[in-house]
PDB file of C-alpha atoms in Angstrom:
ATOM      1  CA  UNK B   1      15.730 -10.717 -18.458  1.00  0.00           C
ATOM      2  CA  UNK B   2      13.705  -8.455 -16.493  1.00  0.00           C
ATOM      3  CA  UNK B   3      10.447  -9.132 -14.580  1.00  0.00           C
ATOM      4  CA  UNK B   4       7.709  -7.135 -13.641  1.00  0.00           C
ATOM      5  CA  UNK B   5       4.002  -7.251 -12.657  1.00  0.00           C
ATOM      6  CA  UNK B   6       1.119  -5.260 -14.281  1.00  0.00           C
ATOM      7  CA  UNK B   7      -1.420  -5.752 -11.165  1.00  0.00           C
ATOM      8  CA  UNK B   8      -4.651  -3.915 -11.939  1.00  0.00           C
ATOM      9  CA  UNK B   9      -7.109  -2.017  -9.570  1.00  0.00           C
ATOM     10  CA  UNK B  10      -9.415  -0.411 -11.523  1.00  0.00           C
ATOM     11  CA  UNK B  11     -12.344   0.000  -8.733  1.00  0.00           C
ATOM     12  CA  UNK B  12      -9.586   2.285  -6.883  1.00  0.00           C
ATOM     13  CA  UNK B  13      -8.479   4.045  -9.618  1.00  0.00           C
ATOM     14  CA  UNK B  14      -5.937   1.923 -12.321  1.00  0.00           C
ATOM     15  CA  UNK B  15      -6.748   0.693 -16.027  1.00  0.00           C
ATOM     16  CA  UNK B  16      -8.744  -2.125 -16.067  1.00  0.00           C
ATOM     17  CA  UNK B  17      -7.364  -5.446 -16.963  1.00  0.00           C
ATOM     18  CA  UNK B  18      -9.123  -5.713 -20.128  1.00  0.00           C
ATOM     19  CA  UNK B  19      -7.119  -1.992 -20.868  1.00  0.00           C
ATOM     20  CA  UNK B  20      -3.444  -3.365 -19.372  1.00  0.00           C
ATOM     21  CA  UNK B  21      -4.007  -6.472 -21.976  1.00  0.00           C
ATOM     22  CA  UNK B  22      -5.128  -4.355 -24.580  1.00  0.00           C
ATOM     23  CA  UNK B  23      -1.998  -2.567 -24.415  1.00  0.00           C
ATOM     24  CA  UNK B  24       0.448  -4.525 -24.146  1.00  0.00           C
ATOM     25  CA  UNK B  25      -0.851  -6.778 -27.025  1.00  0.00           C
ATOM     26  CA  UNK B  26      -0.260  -3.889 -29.236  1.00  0.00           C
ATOM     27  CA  UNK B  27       3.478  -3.445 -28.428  1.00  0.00           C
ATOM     28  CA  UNK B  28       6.015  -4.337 -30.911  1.00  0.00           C
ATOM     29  CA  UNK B  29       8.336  -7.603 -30.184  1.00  0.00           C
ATOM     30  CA  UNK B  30      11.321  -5.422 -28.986  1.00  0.00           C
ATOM     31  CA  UNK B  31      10.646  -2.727 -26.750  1.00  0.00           C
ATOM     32  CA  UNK B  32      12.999  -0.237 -26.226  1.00  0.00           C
ATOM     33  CA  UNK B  33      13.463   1.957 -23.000  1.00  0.00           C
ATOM     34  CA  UNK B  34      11.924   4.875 -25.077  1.00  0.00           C
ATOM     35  CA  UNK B  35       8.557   2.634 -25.806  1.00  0.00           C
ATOM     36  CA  UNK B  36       8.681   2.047 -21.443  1.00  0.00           C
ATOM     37  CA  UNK B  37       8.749   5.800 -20.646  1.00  0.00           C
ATOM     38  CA  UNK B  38       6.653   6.891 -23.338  1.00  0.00           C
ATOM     39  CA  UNK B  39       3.781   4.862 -21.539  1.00  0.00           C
ATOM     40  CA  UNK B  40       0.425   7.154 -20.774  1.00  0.00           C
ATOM     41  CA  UNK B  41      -0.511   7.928 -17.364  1.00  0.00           C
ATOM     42  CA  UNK B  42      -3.970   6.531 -18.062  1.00  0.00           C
ATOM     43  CA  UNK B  43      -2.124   2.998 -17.314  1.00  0.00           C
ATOM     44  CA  UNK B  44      -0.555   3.287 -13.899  1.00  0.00           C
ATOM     45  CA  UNK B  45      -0.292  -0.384 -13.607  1.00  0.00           C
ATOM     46  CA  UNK B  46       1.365  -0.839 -16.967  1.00  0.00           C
ATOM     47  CA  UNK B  47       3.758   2.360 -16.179  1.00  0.00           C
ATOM     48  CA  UNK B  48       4.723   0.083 -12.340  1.00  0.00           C
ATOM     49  CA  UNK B  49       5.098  -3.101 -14.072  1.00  0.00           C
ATOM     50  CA  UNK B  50       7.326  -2.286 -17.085  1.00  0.00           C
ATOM     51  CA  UNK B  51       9.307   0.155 -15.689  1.00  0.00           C
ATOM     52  CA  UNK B  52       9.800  -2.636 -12.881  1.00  0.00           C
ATOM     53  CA  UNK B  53      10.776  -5.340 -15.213  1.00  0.00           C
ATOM     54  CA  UNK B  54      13.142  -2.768 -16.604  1.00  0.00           C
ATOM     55  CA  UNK B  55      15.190  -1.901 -13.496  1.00  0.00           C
ATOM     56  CA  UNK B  56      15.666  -5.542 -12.821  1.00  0.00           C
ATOM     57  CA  UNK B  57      17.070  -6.482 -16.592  1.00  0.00           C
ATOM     58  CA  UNK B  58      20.514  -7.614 -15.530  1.00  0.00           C
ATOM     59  CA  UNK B  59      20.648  -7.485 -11.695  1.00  0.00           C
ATOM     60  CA  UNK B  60      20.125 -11.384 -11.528  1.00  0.00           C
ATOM     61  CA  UNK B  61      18.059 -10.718  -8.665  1.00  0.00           C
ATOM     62  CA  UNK B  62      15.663 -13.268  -9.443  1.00  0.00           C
ATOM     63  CA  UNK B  63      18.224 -16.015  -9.805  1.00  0.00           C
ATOM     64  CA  UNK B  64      17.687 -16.527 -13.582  1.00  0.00           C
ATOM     65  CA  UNK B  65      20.584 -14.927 -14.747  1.00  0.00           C
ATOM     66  CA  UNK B  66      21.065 -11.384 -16.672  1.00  0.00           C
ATOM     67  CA  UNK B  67      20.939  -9.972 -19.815  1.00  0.00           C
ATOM     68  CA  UNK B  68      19.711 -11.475 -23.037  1.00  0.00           C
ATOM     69  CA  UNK B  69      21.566 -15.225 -21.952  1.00  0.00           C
ATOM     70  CA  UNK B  70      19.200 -15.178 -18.723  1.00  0.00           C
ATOM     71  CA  UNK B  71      17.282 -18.237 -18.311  1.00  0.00           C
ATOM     72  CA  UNK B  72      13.527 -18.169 -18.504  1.00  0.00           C
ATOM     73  CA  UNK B  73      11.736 -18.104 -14.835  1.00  0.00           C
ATOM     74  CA  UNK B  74      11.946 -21.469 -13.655  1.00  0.00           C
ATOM     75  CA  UNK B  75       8.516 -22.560 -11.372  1.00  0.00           C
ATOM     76  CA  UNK B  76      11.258 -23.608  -8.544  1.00  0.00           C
ATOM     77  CA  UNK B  77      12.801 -20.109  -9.392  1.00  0.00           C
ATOM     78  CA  UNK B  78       9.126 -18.758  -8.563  1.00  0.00           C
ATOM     79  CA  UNK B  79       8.697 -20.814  -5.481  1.00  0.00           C
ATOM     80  CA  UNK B  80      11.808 -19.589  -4.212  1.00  0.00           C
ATOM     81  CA  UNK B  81      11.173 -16.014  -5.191  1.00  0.00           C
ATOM     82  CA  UNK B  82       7.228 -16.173  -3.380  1.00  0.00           C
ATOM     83  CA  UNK B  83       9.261 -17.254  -0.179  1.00  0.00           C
ATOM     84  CA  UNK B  84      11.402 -14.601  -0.176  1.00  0.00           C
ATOM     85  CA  UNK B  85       9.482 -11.336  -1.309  1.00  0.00           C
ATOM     86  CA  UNK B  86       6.006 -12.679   0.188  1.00  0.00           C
ATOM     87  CA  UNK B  87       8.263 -12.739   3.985  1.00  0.00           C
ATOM     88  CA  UNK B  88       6.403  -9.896   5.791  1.00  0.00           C
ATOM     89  CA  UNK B  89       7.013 -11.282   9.634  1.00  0.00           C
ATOM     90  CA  UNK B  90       9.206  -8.773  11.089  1.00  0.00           C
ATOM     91  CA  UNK B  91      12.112  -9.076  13.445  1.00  0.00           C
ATOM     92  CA  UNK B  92      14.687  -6.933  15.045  1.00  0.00           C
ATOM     93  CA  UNK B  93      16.810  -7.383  12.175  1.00  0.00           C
ATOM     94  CA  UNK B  94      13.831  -5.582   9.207  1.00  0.00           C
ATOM     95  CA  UNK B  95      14.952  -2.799   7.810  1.00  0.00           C
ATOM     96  CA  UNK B  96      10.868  -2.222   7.441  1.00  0.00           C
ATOM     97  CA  UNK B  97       8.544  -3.154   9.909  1.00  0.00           C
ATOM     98  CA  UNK B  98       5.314  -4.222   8.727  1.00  0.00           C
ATOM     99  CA  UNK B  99       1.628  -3.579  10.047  1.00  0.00           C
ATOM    100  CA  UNK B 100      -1.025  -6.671  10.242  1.00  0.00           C
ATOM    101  CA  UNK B 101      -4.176  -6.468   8.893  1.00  0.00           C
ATOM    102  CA  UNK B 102      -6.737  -7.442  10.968  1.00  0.00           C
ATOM    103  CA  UNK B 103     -10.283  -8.628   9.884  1.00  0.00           C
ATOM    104  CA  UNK B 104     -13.323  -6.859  10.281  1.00  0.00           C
ATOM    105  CA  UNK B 105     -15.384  -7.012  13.278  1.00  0.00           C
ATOM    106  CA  UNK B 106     -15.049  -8.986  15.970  1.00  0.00           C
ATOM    107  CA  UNK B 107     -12.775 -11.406  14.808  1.00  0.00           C
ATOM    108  CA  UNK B 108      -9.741  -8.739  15.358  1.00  0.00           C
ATOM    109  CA  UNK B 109     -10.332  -9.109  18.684  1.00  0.00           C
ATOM    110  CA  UNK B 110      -8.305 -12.510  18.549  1.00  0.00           C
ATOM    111  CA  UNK B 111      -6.564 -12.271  14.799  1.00  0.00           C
ATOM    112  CA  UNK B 112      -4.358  -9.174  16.684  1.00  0.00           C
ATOM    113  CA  UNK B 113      -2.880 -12.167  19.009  1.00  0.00           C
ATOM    114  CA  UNK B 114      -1.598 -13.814  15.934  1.00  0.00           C
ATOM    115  CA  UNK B 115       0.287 -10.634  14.961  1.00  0.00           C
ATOM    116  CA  UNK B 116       1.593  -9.689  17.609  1.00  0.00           C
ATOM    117  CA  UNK B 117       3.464 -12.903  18.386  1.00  0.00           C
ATOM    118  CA  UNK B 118       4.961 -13.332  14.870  1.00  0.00           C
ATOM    119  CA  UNK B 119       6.340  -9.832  15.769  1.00  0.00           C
ATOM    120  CA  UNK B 120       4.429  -7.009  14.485  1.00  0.00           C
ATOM    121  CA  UNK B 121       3.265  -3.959  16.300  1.00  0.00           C
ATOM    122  CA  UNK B 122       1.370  -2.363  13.858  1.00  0.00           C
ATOM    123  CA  UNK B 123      -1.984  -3.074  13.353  1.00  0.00           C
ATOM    124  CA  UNK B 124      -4.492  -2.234  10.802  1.00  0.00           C
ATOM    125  CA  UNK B 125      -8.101  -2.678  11.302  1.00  0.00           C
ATOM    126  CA  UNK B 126     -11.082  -2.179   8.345  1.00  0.00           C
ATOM    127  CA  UNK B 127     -14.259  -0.015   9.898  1.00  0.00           C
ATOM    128  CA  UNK B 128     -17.053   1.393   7.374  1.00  0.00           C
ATOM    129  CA  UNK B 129     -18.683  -1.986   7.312  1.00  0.00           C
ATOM    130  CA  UNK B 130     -20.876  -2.050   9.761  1.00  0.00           C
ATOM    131  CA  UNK B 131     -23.313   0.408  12.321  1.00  0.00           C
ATOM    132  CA  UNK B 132     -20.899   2.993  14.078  1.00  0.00           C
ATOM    133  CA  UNK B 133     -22.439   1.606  17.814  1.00  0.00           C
ATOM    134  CA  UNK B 134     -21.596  -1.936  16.720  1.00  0.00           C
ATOM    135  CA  UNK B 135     -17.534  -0.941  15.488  1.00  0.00           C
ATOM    136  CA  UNK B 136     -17.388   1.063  18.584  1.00  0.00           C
ATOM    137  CA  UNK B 137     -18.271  -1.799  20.880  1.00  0.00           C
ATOM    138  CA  UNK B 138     -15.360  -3.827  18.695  1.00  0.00           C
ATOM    139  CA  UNK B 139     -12.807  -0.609  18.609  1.00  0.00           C
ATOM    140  CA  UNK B 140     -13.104  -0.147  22.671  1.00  0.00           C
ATOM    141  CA  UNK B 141     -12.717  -3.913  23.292  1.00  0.00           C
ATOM    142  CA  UNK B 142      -9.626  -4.244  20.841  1.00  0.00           C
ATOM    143  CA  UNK B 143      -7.938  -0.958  22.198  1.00  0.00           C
ATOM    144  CA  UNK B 144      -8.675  -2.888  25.631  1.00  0.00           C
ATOM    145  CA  UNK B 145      -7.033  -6.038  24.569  1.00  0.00           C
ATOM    146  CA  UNK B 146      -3.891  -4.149  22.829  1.00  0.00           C
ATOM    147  CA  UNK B 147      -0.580  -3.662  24.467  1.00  0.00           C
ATOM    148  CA  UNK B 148       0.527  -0.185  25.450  1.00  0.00           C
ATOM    149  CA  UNK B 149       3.523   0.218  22.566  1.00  0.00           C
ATOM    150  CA  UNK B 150       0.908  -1.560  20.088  1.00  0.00           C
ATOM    151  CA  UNK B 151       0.075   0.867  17.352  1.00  0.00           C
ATOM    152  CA  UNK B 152      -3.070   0.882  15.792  1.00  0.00           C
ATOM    153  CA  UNK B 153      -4.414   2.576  12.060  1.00  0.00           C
ATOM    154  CA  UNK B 154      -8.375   2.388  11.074  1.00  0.00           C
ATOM    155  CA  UNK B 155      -9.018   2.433   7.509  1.00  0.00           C
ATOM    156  CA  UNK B 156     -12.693   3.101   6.203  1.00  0.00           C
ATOM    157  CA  UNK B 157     -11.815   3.571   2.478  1.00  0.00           C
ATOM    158  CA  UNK B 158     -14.006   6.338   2.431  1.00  0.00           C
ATOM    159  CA  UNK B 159     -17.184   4.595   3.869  1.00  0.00           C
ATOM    160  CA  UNK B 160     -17.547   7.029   6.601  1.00  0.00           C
ATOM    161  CA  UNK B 161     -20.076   9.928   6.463  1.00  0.00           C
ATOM    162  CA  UNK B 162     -18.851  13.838   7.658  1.00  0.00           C
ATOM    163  CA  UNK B 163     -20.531  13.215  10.671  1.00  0.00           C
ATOM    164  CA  UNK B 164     -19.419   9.555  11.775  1.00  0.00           C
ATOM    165  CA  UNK B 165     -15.477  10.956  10.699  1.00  0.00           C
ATOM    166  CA  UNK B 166     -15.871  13.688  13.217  1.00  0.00           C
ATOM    167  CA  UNK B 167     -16.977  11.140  15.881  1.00  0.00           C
ATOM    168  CA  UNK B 168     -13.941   8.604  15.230  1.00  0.00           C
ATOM    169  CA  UNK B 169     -11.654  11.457  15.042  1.00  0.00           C
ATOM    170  CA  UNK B 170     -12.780  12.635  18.463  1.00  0.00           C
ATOM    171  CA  UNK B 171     -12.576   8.967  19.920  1.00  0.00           C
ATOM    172  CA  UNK B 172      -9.138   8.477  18.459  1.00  0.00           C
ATOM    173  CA  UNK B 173      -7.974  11.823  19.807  1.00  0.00           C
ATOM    174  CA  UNK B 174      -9.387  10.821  23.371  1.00  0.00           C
ATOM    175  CA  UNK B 175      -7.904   6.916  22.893  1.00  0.00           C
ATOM    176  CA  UNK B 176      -4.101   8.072  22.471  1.00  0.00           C
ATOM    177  CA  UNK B 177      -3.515   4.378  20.388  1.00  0.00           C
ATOM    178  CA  UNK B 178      -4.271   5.609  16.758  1.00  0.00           C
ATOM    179  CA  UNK B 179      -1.622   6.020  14.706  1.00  0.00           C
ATOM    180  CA  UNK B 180      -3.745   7.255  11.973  1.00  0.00           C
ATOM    181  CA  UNK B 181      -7.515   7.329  10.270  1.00  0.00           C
ATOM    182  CA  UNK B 182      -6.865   5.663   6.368  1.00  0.00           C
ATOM    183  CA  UNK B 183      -9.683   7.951   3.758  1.00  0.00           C
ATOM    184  CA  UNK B 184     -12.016   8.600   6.396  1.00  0.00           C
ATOM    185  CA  UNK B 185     -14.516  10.117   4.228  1.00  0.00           C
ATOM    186  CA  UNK B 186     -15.003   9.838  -0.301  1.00  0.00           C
ATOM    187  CA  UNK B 187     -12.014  11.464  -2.271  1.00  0.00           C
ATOM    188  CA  UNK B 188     -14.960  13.643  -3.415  1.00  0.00           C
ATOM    189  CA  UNK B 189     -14.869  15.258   0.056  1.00  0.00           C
ATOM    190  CA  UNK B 190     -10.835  16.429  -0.586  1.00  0.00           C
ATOM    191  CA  UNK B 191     -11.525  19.851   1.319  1.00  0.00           C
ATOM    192  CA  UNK B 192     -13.715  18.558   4.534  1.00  0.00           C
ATOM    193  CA  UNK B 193     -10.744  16.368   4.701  1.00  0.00           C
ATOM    194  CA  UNK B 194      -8.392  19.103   4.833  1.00  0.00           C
ATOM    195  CA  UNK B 195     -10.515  20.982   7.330  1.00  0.00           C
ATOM    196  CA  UNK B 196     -10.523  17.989   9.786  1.00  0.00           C
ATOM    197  CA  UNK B 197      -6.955  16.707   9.824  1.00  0.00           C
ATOM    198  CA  UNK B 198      -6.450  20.498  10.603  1.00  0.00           C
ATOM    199  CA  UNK B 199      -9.308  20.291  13.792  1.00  0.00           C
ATOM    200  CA  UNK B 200      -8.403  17.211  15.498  1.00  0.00           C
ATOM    201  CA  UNK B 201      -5.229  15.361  16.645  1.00  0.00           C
ATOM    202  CA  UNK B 202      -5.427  12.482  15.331  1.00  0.00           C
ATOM    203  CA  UNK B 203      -3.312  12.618  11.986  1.00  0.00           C
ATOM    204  CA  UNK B 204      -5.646  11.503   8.311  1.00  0.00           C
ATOM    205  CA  UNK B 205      -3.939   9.167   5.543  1.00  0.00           C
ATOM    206  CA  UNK B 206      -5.174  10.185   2.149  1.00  0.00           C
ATOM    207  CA  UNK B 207      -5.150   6.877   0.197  1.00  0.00           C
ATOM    208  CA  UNK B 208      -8.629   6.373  -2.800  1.00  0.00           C
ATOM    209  CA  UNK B 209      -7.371  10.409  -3.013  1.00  0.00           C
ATOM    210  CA  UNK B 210      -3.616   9.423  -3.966  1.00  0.00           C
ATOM    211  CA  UNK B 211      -4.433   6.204  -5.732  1.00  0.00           C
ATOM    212  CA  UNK B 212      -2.339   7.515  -8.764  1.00  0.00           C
ATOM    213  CA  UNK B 213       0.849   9.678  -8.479  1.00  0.00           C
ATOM    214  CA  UNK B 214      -1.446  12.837 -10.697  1.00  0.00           C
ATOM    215  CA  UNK B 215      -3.824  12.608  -8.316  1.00  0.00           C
ATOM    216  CA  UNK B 216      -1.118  12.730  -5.437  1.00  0.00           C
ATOM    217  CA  UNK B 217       0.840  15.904  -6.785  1.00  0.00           C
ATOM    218  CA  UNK B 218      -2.730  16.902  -7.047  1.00  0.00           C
ATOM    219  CA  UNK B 219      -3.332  16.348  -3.523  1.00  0.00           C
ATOM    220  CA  UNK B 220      -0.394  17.601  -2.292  1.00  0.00           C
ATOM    221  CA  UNK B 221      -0.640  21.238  -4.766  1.00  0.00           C
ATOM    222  CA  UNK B 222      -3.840  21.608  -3.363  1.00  0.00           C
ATOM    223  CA  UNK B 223      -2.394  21.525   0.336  1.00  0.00           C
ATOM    224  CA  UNK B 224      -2.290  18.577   1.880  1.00  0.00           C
ATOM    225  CA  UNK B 225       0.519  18.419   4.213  1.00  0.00           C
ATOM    226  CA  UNK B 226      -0.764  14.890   6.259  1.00  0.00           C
ATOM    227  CA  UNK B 227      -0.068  11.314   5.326  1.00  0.00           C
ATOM    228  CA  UNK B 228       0.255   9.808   1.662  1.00  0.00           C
ATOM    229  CA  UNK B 229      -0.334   5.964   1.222  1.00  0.00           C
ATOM    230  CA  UNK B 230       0.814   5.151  -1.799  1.00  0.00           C
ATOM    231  CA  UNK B 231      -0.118   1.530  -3.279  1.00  0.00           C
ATOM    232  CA  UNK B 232       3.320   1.589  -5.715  1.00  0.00           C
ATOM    233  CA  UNK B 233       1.749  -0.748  -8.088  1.00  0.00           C
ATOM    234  CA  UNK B 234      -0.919   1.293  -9.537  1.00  0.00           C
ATOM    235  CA  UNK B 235       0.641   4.361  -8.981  1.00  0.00           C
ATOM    236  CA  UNK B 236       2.272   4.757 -11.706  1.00  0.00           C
ATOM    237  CA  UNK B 237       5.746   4.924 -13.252  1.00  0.00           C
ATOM    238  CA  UNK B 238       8.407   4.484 -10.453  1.00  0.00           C
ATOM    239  CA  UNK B 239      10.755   7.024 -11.603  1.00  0.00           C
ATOM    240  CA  UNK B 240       8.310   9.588 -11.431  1.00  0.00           C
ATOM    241  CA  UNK B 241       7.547   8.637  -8.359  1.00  0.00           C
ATOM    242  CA  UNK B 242      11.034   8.709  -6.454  1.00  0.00           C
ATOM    243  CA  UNK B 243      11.392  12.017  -8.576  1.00  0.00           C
ATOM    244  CA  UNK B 244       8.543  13.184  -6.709  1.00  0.00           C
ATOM    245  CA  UNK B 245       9.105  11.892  -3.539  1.00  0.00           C
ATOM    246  CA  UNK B 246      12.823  13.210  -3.397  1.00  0.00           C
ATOM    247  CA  UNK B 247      11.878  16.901  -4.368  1.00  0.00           C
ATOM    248  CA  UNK B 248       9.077  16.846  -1.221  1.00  0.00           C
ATOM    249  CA  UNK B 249       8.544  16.122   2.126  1.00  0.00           C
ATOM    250  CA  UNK B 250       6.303  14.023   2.135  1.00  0.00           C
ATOM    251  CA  UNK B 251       4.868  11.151   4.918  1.00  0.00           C
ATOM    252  CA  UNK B 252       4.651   7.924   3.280  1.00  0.00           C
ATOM    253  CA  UNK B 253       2.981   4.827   3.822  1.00  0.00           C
ATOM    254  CA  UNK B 254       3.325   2.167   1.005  1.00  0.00           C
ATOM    255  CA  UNK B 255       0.654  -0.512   1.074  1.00  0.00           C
ATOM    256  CA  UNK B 256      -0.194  -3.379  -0.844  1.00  0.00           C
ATOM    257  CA  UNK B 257      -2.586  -4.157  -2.929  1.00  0.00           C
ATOM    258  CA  UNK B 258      -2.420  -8.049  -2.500  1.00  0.00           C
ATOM    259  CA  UNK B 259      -0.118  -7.884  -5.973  1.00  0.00           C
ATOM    260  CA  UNK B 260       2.257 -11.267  -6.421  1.00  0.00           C
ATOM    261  CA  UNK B 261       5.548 -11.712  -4.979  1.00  0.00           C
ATOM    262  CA  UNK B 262       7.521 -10.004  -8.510  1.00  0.00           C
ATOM    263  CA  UNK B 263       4.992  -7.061  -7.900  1.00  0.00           C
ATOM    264  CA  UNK B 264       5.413  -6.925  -4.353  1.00  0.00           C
ATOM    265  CA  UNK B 265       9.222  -7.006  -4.321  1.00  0.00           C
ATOM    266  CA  UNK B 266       9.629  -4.014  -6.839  1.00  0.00           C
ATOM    267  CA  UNK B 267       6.968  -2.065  -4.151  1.00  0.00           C
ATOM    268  CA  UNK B 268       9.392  -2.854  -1.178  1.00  0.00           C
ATOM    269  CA  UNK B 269      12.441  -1.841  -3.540  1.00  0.00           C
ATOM    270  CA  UNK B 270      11.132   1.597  -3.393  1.00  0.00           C
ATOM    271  CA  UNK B 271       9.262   1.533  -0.136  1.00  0.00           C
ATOM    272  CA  UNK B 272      12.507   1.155   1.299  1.00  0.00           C
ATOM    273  CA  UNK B 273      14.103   3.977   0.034  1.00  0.00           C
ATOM    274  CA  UNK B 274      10.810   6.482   0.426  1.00  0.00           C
ATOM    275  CA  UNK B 275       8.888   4.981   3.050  1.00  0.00           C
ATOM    276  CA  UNK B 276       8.636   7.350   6.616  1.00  0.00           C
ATOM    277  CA  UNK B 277      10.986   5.074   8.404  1.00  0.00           C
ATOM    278  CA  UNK B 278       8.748   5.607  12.042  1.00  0.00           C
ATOM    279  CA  UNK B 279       5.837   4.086  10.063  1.00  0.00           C
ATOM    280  CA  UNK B 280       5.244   0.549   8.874  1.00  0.00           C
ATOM    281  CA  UNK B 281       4.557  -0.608   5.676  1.00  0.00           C
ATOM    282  CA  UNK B 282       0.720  -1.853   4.962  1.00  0.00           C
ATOM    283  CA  UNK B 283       2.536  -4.981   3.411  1.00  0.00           C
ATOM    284  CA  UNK B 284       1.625  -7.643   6.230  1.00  0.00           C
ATOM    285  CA  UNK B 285      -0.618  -9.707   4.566  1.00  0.00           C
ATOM    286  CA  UNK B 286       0.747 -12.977   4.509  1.00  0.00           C
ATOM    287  CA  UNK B 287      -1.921 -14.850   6.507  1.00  0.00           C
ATOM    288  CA  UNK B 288      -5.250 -13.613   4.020  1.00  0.00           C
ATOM    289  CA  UNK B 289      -3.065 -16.089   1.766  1.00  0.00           C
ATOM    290  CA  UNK B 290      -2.715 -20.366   1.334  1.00  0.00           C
ATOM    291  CA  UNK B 291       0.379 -21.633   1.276  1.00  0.00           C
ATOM    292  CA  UNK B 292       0.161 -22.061  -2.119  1.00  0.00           C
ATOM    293  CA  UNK B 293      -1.138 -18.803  -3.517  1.00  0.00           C
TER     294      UNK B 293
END
C-alpha cells in the first residue's frame, strides 16, 4: 500500500479541491503506473500526491506493511506517523535545518524567543500586511532583538508595491541580517523583479512565480538565476521535478504549505535530496498547530 496526499492551493496556483475530487472520482478501481504519469499538469496537487503514494507502495515506511498484503492505515499508525514527519525542531544531528515562522507584527518580536530556544536559526517573518512606517518600526526592533548568527527571510507574497520593494531592498542591503526577500512584488511584475535582484544585494526568492514546476522552467528560461521556493505539494509531479532540478543549478528553498504529515513527509523526501543545503527549509511550522491537528 502506498500513501499520498492531494493537498490543494488553488488561490496560489493548484486545482481546486472541487477539481482534485472530480478527478480522482473518475479513475478506474486499479490504477496502473501508466494512469499516474499520464496525469495533466493542470492538477499539480493530484500529479504530488499520486506519484507520492506511488514511490512509497512497498517501502513499509509507514509501518503498515508492503505490497498488496499491507495492512490498512491504522489511526495509532497515523498518530505515530504525525509525530514523526510533523518533527520540525532542529538539532545538531538534522540533516535539514528548518526556519520558524514568525507572526505578523509585533508579536514576532517575542514568538522569535520561542524559536530560537527549540533550536532554529532561521527565521521567517510575513510583511505586506500592514503600513510600510508601522513594519519598519517592527523590522528595526526585531533585527535589534536577533542574535548576530540569526538569519532572517521577509516574505510579502507579492503585497509590496515597486516602490515599497525598492525601499526594503535598500534597508535589507544596509541591515546585513536578510537572508532573502520571499515575492516581493505580483508574479505579474516577473521582469521588475529581474531588474531588482540584479540592482541590490540583497538576494529575491521567486515563490507565487514558481508555484507550479511550468511556471518554474518558465521562470528560470526566461532568466532568473536567484532563489526558487518550491512548495513540492502543488508543484507538480515529483519526477519531473528531481528531473528538473538535477539537469540545473538551481537555489532551492522547499516550503510548506501547512499539508498533513503523509504530504509533508513525501516534501522532505525530496527536499532532502534538492534542497540548497546552506538554506533551511520553510517547514517549521509546528507551533501554528494543536496538538491534535
Amino acid at each position: 500500500i502506498g500513501w499520498g496526499e492531494i493537498a490543494p492551493l488553488p488561490w496560489f496556483g493548484s486545482e481546486t479541491l472541487e477539481q482534485a475530487l472530480n478527478f480522482c472520482h473518475q479513475l478506474p478501481t486499479h490504477i496502473t503506473v501508466s494512469d499516474i504519469f499520464s496525469i495533466p499538469a493542470r492538477l499539480p496537487a493530484c500529479q504530488f500526491g499520486f506519484e507520492s503514494a506511488l514511490e512509497s507502495v512497498g517501502s513499509g515506511e509507514w509501518g503498515v506493511g508492503s505490497g498488496e498484503m499491507g495492512e490498512f492505515l491504522s489511526s495509532q499508525n497515523l498518530k505515530s506517523i504525525s509525530t514523526a514527519a510533523r518533527s520540525a525542531i532542529p538539532n545538531s544531528n538534522s540533516k535539514i535545518a528548518f526556519s520558524y515562522l514568525l507572526p505578523t507584527g509585533e508579536a514576532a518580536l517575542e514568538s522569535w524567543q520561542i524559536g530560537w530556544n527549540q533550536g532554529y536559526r532561521t527565521f521567517k517573518w510575513k510583511m505586506g500586511v500592514a503600513t510600510f512606517e508601522e513594519e519598519l518600526k517592527v523590522f528595526d526592533r526585531l533585527v535589534q532583538l536577533l542574535p548576530p548568527s540569526a538569519k532572517l527571510r521577509l516574505d510579502a507574497n507579492g503585497g509590496l508595491s515597486i516602490q515599497e520593494a525598492e525601499r526594503w531592498l535598500k534597508i535589507s542591503d544596509d541591515t546585513g541580517i536578510i537572508e532573502f526577500i520571499e515575492q516581493p512584488i505580483s508574479p505579474k511584475e516577473f521582469n521588475q523583479m529581474l531588474k531588482m535582484s540584479n540592482q541590490y544585494s540583497t538576494p529575491i526568492a521567486l515563490d507565487e512565480s514558481v508555484a507550479t514546476l511550468s511556471q518554474l522552467e518558465e521562470c528560470y528560461d526566461n532568466g532568473w538565476r536567484g532563489i526558487y521556493v518550491i512548495k513540492a505539494a502543488i508543484a507538480g509531479s515529483p519526477k519531473r521535478l528531481r528531473q528538473f532540478c538535477q539537469t540545473h543549478d538551481i537555489d532551492i528553498v522547499f516550503s510548506s504549505v501547512f499539508e498533513t504529515a503523509i504530504g509533508r513527509h513525501a516534501a522532505l523526501q525530496l527536499a532532502a535530496k534538492l534542497s540548497n543545503r546552506d538554506r533551511a527549509v520553510g517547514f517549521g511550522i509546528n507551533h501554528w498547530f494543536t496538538d491534535d491537528e
